[in-house]
Structures are given as structure tokens and as C-alpha cells.
mmCIF file of C-alpha atoms and ligand atoms in Angstrom:
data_model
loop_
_atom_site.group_PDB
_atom_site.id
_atom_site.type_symbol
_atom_site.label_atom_id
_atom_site.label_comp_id
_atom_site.label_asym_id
_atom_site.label_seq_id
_atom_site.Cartn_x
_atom_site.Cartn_y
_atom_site.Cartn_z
ATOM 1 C CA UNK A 1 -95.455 -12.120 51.140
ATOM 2 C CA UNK A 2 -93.966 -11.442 54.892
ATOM 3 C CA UNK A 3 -91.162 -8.477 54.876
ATOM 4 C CA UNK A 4 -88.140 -10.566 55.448
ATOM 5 C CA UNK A 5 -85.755 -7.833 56.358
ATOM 6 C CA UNK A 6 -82.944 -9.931 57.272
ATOM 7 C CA UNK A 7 -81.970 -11.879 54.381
ATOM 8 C CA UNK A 8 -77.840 -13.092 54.184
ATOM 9 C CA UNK A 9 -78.515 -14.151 50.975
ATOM 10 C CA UNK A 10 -77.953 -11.177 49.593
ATOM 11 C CA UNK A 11 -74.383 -10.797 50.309
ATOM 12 C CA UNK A 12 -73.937 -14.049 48.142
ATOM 13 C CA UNK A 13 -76.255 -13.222 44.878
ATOM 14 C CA UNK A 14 -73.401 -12.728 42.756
ATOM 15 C CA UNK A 15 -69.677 -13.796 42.372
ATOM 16 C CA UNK A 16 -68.927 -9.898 42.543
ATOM 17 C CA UNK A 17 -70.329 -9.685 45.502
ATOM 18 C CA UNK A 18 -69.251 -12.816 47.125
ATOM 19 C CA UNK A 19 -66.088 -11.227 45.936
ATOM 20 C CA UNK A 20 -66.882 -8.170 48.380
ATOM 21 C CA UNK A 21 -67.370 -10.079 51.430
ATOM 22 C CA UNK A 22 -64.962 -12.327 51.443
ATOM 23 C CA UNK A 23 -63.343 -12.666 54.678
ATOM 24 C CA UNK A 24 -60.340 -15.039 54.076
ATOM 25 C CA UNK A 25 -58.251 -15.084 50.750
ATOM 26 C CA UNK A 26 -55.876 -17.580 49.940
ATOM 27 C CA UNK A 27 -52.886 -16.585 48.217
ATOM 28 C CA UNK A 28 -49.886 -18.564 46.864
ATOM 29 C CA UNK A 29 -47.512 -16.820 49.025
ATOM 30 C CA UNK A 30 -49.371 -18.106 51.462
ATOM 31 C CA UNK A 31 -48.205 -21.477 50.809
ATOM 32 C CA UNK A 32 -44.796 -23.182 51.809
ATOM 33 C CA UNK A 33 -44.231 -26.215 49.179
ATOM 34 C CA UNK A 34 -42.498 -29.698 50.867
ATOM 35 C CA UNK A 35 -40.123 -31.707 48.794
ATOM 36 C CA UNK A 36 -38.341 -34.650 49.524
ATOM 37 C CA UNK A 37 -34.885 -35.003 48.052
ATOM 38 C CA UNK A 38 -32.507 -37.843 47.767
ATOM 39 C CA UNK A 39 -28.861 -38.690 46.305
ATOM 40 C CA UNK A 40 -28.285 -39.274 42.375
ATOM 41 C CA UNK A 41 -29.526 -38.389 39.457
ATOM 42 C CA UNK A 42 -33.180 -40.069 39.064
ATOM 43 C CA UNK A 43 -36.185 -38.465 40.330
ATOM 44 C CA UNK A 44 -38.622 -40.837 41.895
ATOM 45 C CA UNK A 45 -42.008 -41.463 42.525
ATOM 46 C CA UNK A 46 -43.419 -41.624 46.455
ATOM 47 C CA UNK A 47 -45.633 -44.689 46.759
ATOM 48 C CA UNK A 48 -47.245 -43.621 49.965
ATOM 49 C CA UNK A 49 -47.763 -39.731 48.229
ATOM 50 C CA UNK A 50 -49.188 -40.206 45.219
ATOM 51 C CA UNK A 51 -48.190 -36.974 43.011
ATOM 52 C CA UNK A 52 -44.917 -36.790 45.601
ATOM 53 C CA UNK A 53 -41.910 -36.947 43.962
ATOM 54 C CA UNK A 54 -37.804 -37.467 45.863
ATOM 55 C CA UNK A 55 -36.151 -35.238 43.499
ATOM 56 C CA UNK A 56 -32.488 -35.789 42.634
ATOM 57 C CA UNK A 57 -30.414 -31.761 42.932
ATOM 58 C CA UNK A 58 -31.463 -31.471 39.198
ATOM 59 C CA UNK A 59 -35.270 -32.332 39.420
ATOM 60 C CA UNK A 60 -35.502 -30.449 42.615
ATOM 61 C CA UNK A 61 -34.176 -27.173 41.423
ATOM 62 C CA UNK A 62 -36.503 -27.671 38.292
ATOM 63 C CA UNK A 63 -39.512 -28.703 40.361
ATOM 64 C CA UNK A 64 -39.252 -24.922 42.833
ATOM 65 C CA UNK A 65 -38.989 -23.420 39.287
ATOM 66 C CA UNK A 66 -42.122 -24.478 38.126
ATOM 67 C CA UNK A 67 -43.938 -23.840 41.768
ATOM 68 C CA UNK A 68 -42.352 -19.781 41.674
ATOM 69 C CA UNK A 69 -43.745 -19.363 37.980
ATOM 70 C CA UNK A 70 -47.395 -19.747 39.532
ATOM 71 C CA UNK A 71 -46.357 -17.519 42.873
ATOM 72 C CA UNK A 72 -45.056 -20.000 45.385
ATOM 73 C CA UNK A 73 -41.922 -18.063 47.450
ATOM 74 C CA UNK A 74 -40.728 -20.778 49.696
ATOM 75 C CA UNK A 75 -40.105 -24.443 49.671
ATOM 76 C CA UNK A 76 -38.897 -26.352 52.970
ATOM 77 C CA UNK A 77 -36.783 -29.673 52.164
ATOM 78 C CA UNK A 78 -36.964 -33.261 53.647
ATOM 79 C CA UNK A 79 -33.997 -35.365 52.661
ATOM 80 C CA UNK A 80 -34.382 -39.581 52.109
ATOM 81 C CA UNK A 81 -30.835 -40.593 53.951
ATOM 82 C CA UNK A 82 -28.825 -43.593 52.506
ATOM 83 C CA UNK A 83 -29.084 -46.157 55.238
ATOM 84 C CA UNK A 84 -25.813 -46.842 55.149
ATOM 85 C CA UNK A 85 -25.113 -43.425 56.906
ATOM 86 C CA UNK A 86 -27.685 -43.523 59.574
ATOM 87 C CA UNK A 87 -26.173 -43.617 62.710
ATOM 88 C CA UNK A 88 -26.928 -43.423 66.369
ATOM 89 C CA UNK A 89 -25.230 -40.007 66.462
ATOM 90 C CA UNK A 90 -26.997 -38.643 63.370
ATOM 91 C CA UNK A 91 -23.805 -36.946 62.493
ATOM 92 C CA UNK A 92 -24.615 -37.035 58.890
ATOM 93 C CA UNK A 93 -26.854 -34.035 59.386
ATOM 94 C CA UNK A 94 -24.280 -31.618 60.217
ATOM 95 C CA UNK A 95 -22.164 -32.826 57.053
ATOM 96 C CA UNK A 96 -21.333 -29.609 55.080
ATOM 97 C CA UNK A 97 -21.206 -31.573 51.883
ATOM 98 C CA UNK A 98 -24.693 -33.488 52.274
ATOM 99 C CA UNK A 99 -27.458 -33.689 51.365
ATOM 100 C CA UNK A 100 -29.548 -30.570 52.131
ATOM 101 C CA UNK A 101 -26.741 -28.203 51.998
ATOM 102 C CA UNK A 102 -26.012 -28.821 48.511
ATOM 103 C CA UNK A 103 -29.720 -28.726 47.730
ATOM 104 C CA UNK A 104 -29.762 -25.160 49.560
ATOM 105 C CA UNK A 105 -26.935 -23.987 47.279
ATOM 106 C CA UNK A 106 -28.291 -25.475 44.309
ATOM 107 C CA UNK A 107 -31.658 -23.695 44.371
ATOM 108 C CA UNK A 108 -30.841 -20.293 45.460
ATOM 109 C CA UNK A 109 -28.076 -20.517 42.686
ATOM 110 C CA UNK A 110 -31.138 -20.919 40.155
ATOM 111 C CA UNK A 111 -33.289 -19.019 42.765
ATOM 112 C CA UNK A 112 -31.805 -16.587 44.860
ATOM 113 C CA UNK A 113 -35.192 -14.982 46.141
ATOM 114 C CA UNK A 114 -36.989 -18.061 47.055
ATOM 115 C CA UNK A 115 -37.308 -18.317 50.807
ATOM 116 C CA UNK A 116 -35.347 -21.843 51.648
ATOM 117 C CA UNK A 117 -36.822 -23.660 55.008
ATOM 118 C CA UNK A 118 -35.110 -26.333 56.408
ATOM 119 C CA UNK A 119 -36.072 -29.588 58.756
ATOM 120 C CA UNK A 120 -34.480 -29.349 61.706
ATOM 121 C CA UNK A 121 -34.615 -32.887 63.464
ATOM 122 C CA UNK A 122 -32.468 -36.055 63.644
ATOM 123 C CA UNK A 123 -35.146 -38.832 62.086
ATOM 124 C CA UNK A 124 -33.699 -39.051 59.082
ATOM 125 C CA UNK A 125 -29.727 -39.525 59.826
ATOM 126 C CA UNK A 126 -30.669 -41.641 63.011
ATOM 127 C CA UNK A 127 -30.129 -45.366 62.772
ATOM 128 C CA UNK A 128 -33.252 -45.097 65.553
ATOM 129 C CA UNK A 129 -35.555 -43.518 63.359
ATOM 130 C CA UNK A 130 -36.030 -40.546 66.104
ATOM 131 C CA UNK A 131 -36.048 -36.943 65.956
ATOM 132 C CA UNK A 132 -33.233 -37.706 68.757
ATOM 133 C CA UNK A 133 -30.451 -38.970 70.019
ATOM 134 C CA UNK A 134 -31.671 -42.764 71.631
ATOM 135 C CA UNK A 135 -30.404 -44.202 74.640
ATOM 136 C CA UNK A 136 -31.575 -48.098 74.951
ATOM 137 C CA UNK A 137 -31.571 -49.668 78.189
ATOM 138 C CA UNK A 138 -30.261 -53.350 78.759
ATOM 139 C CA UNK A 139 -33.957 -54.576 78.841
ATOM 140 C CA UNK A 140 -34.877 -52.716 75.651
ATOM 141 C CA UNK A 141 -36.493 -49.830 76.974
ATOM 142 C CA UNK A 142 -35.524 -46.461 75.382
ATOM 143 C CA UNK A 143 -35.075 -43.336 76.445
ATOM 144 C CA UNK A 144 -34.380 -40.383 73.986
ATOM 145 C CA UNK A 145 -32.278 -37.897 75.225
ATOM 146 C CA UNK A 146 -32.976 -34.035 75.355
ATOM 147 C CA UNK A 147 -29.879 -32.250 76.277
ATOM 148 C CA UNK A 148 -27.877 -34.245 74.291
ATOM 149 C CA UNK A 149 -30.139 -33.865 71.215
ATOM 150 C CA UNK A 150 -30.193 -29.627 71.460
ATOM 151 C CA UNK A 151 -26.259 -29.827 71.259
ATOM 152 C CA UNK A 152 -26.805 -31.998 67.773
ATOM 153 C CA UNK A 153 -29.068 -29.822 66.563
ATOM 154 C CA UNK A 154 -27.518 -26.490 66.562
ATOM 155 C CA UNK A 155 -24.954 -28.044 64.828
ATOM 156 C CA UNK A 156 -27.455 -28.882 62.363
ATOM 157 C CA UNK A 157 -28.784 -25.595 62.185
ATOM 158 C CA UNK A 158 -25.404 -24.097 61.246
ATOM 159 C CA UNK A 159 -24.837 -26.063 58.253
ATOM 160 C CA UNK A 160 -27.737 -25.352 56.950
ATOM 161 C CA UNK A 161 -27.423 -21.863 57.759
ATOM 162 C CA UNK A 162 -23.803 -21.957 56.201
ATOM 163 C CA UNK A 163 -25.423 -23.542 53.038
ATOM 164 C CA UNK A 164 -27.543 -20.202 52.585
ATOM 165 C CA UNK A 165 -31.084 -21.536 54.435
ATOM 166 C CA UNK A 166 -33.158 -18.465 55.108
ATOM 167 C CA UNK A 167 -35.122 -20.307 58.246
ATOM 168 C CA UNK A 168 -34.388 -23.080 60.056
ATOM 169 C CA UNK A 169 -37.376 -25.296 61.384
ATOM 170 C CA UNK A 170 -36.844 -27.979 64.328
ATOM 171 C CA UNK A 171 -39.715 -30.576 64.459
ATOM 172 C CA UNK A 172 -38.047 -31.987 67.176
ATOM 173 C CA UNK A 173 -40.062 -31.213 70.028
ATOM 174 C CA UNK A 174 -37.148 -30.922 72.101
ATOM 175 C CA UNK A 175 -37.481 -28.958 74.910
ATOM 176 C CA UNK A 176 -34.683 -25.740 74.947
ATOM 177 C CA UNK A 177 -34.086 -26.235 71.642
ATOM 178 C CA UNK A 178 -35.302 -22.937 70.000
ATOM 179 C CA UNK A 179 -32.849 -20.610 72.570
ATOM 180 C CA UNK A 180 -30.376 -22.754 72.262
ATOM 181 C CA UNK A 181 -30.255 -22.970 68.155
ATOM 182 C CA UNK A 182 -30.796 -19.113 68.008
ATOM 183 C CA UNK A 183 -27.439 -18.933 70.435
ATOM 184 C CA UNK A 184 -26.148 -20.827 68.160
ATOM 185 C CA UNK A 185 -26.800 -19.004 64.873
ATOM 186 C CA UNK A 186 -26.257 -15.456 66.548
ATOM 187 C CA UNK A 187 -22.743 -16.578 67.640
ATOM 188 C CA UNK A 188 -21.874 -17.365 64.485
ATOM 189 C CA UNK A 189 -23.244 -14.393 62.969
ATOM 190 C CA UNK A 190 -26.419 -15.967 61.841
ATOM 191 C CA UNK A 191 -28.501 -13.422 63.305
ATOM 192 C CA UNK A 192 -30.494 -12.816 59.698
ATOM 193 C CA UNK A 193 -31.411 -16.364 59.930
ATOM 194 C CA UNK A 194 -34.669 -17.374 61.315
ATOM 195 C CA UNK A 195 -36.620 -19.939 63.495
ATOM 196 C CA UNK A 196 -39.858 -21.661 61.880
ATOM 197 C CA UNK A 197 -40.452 -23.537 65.379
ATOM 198 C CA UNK A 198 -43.134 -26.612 65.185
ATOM 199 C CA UNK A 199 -44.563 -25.179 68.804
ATOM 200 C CA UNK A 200 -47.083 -27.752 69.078
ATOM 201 C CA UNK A 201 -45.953 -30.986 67.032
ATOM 202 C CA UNK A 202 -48.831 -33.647 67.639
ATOM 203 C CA UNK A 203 -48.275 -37.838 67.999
ATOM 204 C CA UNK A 204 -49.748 -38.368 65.063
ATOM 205 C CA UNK A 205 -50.772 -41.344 63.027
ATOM 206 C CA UNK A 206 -51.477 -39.173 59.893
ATOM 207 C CA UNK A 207 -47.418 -38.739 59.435
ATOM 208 C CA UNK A 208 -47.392 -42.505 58.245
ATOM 209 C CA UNK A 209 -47.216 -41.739 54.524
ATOM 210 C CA UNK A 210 -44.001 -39.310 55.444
ATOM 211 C CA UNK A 211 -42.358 -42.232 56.848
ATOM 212 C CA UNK A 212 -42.765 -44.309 53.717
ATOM 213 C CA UNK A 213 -41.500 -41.105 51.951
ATOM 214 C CA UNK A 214 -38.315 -40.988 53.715
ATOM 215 C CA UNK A 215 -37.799 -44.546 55.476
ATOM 216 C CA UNK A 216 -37.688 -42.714 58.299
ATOM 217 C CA UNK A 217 -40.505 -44.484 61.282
ATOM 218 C CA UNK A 218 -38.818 -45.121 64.395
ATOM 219 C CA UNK A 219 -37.186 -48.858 64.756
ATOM 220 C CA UNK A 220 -38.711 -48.971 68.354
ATOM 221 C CA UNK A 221 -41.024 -47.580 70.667
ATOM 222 C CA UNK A 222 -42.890 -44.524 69.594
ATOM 223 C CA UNK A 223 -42.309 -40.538 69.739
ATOM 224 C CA UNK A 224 -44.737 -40.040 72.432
ATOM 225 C CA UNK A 225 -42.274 -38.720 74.920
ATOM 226 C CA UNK A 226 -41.355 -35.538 73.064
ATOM 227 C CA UNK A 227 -44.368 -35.158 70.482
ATOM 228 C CA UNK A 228 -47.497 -33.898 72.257
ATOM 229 C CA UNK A 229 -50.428 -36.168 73.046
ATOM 230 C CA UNK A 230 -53.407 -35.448 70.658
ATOM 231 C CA UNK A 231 -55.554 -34.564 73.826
ATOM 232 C CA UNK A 232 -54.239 -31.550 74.778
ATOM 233 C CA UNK A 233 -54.834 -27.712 73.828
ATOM 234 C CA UNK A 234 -53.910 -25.517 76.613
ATOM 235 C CA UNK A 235 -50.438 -27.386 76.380
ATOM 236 C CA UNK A 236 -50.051 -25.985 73.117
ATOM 237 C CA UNK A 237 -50.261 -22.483 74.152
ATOM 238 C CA UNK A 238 -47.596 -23.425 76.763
ATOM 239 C CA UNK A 239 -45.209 -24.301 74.023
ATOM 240 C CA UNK A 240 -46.133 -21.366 72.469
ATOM 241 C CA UNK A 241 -45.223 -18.869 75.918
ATOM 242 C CA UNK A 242 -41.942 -20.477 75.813
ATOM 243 C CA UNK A 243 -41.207 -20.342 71.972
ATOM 244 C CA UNK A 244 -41.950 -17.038 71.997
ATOM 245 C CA UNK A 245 -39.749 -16.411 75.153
ATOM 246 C CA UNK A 246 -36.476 -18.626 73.191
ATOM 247 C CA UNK A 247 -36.694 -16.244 70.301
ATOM 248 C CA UNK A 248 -38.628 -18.001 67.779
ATOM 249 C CA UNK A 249 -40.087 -15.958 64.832
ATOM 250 C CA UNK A 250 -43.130 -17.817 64.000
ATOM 251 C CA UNK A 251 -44.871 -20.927 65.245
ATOM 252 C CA UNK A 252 -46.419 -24.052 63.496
ATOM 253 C CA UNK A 253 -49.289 -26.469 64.592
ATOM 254 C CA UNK A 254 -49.431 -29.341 63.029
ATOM 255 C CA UNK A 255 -51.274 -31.701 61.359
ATOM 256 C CA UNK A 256 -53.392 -28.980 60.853
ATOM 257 C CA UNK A 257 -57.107 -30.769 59.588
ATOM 258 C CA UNK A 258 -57.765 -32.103 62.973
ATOM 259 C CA UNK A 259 -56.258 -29.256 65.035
ATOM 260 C CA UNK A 260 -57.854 -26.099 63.905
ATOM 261 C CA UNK A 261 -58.953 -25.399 67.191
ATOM 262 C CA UNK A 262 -55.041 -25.428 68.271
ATOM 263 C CA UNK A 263 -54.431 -22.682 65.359
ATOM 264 C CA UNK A 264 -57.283 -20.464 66.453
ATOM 265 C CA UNK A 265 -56.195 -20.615 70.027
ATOM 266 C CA UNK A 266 -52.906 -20.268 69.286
ATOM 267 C CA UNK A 267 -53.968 -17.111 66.871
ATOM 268 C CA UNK A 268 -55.539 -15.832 69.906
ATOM 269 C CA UNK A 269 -53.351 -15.911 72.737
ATOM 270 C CA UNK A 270 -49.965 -15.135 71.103
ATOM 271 C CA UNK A 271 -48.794 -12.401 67.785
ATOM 272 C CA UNK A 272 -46.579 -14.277 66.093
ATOM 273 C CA UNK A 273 -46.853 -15.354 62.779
ATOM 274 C CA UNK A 274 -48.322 -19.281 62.812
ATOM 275 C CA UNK A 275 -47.727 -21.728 59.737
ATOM 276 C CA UNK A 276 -49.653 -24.635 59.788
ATOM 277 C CA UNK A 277 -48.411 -28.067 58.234
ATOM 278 C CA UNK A 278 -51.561 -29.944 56.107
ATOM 279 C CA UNK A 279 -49.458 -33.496 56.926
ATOM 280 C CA UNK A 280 -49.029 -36.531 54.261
ATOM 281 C CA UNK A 281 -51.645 -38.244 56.058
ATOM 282 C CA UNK A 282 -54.140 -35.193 55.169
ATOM 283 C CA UNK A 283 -52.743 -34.905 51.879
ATOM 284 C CA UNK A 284 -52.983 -38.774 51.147
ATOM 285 C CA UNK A 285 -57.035 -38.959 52.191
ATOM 286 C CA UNK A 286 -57.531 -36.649 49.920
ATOM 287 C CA UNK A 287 -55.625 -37.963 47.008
ATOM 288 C CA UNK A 288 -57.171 -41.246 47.612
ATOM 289 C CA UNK A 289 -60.658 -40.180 47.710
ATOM 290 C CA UNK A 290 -60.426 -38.241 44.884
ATOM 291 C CA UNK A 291 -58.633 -41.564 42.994
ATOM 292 C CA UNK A 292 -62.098 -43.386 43.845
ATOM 293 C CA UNK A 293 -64.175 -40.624 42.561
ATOM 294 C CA UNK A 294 -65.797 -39.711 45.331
ATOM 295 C CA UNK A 295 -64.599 -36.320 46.061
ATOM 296 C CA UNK A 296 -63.270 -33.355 43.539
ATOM 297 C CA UNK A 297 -59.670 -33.236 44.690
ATOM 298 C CA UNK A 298 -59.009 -29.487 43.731
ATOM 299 C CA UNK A 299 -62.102 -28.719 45.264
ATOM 300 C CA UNK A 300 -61.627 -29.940 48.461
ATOM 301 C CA UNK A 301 -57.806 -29.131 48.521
ATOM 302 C CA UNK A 302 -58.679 -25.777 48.662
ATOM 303 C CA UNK A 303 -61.280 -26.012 50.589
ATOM 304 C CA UNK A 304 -58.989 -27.662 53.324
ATOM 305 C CA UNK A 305 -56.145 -25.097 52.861
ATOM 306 C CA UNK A 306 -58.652 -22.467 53.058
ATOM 307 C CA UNK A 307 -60.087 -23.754 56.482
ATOM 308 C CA UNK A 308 -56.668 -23.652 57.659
ATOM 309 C CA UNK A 309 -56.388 -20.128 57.013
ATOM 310 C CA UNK A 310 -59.347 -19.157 58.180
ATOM 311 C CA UNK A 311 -58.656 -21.188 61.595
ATOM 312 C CA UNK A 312 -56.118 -18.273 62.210
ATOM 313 C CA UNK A 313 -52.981 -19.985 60.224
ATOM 314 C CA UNK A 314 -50.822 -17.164 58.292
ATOM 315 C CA UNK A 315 -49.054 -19.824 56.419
ATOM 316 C CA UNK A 316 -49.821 -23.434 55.275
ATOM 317 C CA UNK A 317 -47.108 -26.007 54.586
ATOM 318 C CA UNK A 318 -48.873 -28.105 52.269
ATOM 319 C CA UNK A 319 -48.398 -30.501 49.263
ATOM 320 C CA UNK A 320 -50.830 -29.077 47.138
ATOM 321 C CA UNK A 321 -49.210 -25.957 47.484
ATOM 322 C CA UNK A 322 -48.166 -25.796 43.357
ATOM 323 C CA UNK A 323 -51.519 -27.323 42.189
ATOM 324 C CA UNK A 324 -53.039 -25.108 44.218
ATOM 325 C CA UNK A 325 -51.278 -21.988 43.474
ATOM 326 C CA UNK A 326 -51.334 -23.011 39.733
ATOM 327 C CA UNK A 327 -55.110 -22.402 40.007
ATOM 328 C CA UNK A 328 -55.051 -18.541 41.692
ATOM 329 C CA UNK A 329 -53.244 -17.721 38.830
HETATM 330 C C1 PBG B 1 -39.785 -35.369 61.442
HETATM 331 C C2 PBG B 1 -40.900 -34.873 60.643
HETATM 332 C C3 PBG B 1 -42.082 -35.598 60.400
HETATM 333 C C4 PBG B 1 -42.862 -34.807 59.546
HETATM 334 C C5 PBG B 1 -42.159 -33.628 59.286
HETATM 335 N N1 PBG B 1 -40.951 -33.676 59.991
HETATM 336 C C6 PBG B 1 -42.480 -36.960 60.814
HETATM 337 C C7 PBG B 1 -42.480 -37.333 62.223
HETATM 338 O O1 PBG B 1 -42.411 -36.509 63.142
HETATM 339 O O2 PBG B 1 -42.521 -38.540 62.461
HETATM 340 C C8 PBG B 1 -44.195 -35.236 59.024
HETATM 341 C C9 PBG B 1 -44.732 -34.493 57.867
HETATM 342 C C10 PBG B 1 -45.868 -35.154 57.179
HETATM 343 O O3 PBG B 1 -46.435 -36.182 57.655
HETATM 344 O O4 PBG B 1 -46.230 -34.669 56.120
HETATM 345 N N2 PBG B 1 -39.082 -34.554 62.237
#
């Protein structure tokens, strides 16, 4: 037989020492665990999410319970708004007694150490359906509005900081936003509170499933004016520069699947921390594959979550995040 000197094989012969050469690990407090919430006392199944749940206060402060007993530390919350208090203004999301403030109070009563995120972004109070503030032409044509926006969403910010939120996270894609919300919260002696920005926020077609989750696609036109165009790297990195210059704490790319090359780049060119959002769209192919039997969902869950680790994300907003962190245990 030849000598084969050279033989990589080796360094996999065994689960021990697959074990030793490793180079990514997955842990669950890697993971940041979505949940949609909504008014009332019933706790309702997500058509579009299969295994997604809107969680009345009760069945959402039950549901983070069982995600920390297998090691998930922090949850970020997505609220379904009534319709009836939707409104060009958005001004229910500044409302100290809504929605997400009362879910922020309710869960660090029951679990103070859990690290609460919150959305920052107008979609789901707007009558629009837009992350801001809509200004429709007399022919139809609209125009959202940036400055405008920024001022709503400070105020947003605050009440959720007020509520007890530990990090705020605008998915806005508004530009200013990040300086002007950490103003904000440091003038109101929020300076504790941090600033999950979504740096580079893609137009994407795999948020549909979200939008059935919350009601929440956009009556007209489409978010291509403020959400980036799916093209485009070194613009990322651009948002990135200037998050980094407004204060933000860490970054997020998302989807994540499609953009790894966005996280690595991202990982390379800047030091803060980067979370990565695994979208309903990502989450929903899998699901649905794995409801035809044609893939092993907790396989290839991890597998995906794992990729987006190894990409360069620190972080990974995902819906598998309890089934998967059930299964490090
Ligand atoms: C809205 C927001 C969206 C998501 C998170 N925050 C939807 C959108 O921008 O239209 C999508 C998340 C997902 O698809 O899982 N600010």
C-alpha cells in the first residue's frame, strides 16, 4: 500500500475526537427565542408557523419558563396588535399599559434574570402596515417618512425601557435611528439599557410567514425604500460603520440562511457582537419539509443554526431556539 501521510480522516475516527477538533459549538445561550404575544387569555396556534404559538401574558410567561429550564437566557417579543388600535401614528406603541410592557413586567416578575429584547419598529401599531410613519400622496404614491419615524421610536424605546426591557432592537431600518434612541434612553437615565440594532435588515420575501403571524404586511407598496436590496454586501458594512459610530452594542443580519456571506463580512470588518435572525420564512421550509418527510427537522435545524454560527454570528435569533436547546442538554 502507498504511505498516505496526509490523511484528515483521522481527526474524525471517533466522536472523542471529533469532540477535540471541533471548531464551532453551539450553545443554548447562544440562542435568542421569538414569541409572539397577543391580548386575552387564550394561547393560539400560528397557521403560517407551524409549532408558533401568540401567547396570552399567562402562556407567555410559562412558555420562557420552559425555554430557561433547558438554558435559553433571552427571549425578544413580537406583539399581534388589535386592529382596532392601528393607527397612522402608531401611537399605541408607546402606550405604557400595552401590550409589550406588561409582557416585560410579567416575565421578569417570574424571571428576573432572563435577558428581555424588544422590537423596536412601527409595523405592528401602523394602520399602514410599515415599520414607519406613511405619508400617501394624492395619486397614491407613498412615501414613508424618516425623521418623523426616529422621533416615534424613541418614544417607543422608553416604554419599553420603563417596563424593565434589558435591550431594545429597532428593525426599522431607519436611518439616525440608533443615536437618536440611545439619546433618548441616556437622557432618561437609561444608560444600562442596550441597542440590539438590525444593521443590515434585507427586503425579504422569507418574512411572509411573520406577517401572517402578526397581520402585520404592509397595505401598500413595499418596504424597499428603507429595507436593503438583497444585492448588496458592501452596503451592509456601511450600516455597520455607522451603527457602530450611533452607539449600538451589537449588530444583526438578517435572514440569516441566505446571507452568511453578510455575517462573515460583517465578522470581519467590525468587533461588535453580531446576532443573526434565522427568519419565519427559514424556519417554515424547514418545518414543512420535515412535515413531508423528506428532511430530519432536528437535524437540519441544527445544522442551519450551526452554519450561522460558524458564518461569524455570536448569537442566533431563531425559532427553534427551545427545541434546539432542549437537545444540548
Ligand atoms: C418588523 C419585523 C419583521 C420581522 C421582524 N421584525 C417583518 C418585516 O420587516 O416585515 C420578520 C421576522 C421573521 O420573518 O421571522 N419590523
Amino acid at each position: 500500500m502507498p504511505s498516505l501521510p496526509i490523511r484528515p480522516r483521522r481527526n474524525r475516527k471517533s466522536p472523542a475526537v471529533r469532540g477535540l477538533v471541533r471548531e464551532t459549538q453551539l450553545r443554548p445561550e447562544d440562542l435568542i427565542y421569538p414569541l409572539f404575544l397577543q391580548e386575552g387569555t387564550v394561547d393560539e396556534p400560528i397557521e403560517s408557523m407551524p409549532g408558533c404559538t401568540r401567547w396570552s401574558l399567562d402562556g407567555l410567561v410559562k412558555e420562557v419558563g420552559e425555554a430557561v429550564a433547558v438554558g435559553v437566557r433571552s427571549v425578544v417579543l413580537f406583539p399581534a396588535i388589535d386592529e382596532s388600535l392601528k393607527t397612522p401614528l402608531a401611537e399605541e406603541c408607546h402606550n405604557a399599559e400595552g401590550l409589550v410592557p406588561r409582557a416585560i413586567a410579567a416575565i421578569k416578575a417570574a424571571h428576573p434574570e432572563v435577558v428581555v429584547i424588544t422590537d423596536v419598529a412601527l409595523d405592528p401599531y401602523n394602520s399602514a402596515g410599515h415599520d414607519g410613519i406613511v405619508e400617501t400622496s394624492p395619486d397614491g404614491d407613498i412615501k414613508i417618512l424618516n425623521d418623523e419615524t426616529v422621533d416615534i421610536l424613541c418614544q417607543q424605546a422608553l416604554c419599553h425601557a420603563r417596563a424593565g426591557a434589558d435591550i431594545v432592537s429597532p428593525s426599522d431600518m431607519m436611518d439616525g435611528r440608533v443615536a437618536a434612541i440611545r439619546a433618548a434612553l441616556d437622557e432618561a437615565g437609561f444608560s444600562e439599557v442596550s441597542i440590539l440594532s438590525y444593521t443590515a435588515k434585507y427586503a425579504s420575501g422569507y418574512y411572509g410567514p411573520f406577517r401572517g403571524a402578526l397581520d402585520s404586511a404592509p397595505k401598500a407598496g413595499d418596504k424597499k425604500t428603507y429595507q436593503m436590496d438583497p444585492a448588496n454586501a458592501r452596503e451592509a458594512i456601511r450600516e455597520a460603520l455607522i451603527d457602530a459610530e450611533e452607539g449600538a452594542d451589537m449588530l444583526m443580519v438578517k435572514p440569516a440562511g441566505p446571507y452568511l456571506d453578510i455575517i462573515h463580512r460583517m465578522r470581519e470588518a467590525i468587533e461588535l457582537p453580531i446576532a443573526a435572525y434565522q427568519v419565519s420564512g427559514e424556519y417554515l421550509m424547514i418545518k414543512s419539509a420535515a412535515k413531508d418527510g423528506w428532511i430530519d427537522e432536528e437535524k437540519v435545524a441544527m445544522e442551519s443554526v450551526l452554519g450561522i454560527k460558524r458564518a461569524g454570528a455570536d448569537m442566533i435569533l431563531t425559532y427553534f431556539a427551545k427545541s434546539l436547546a432542549a437537545k444540548f442538554g
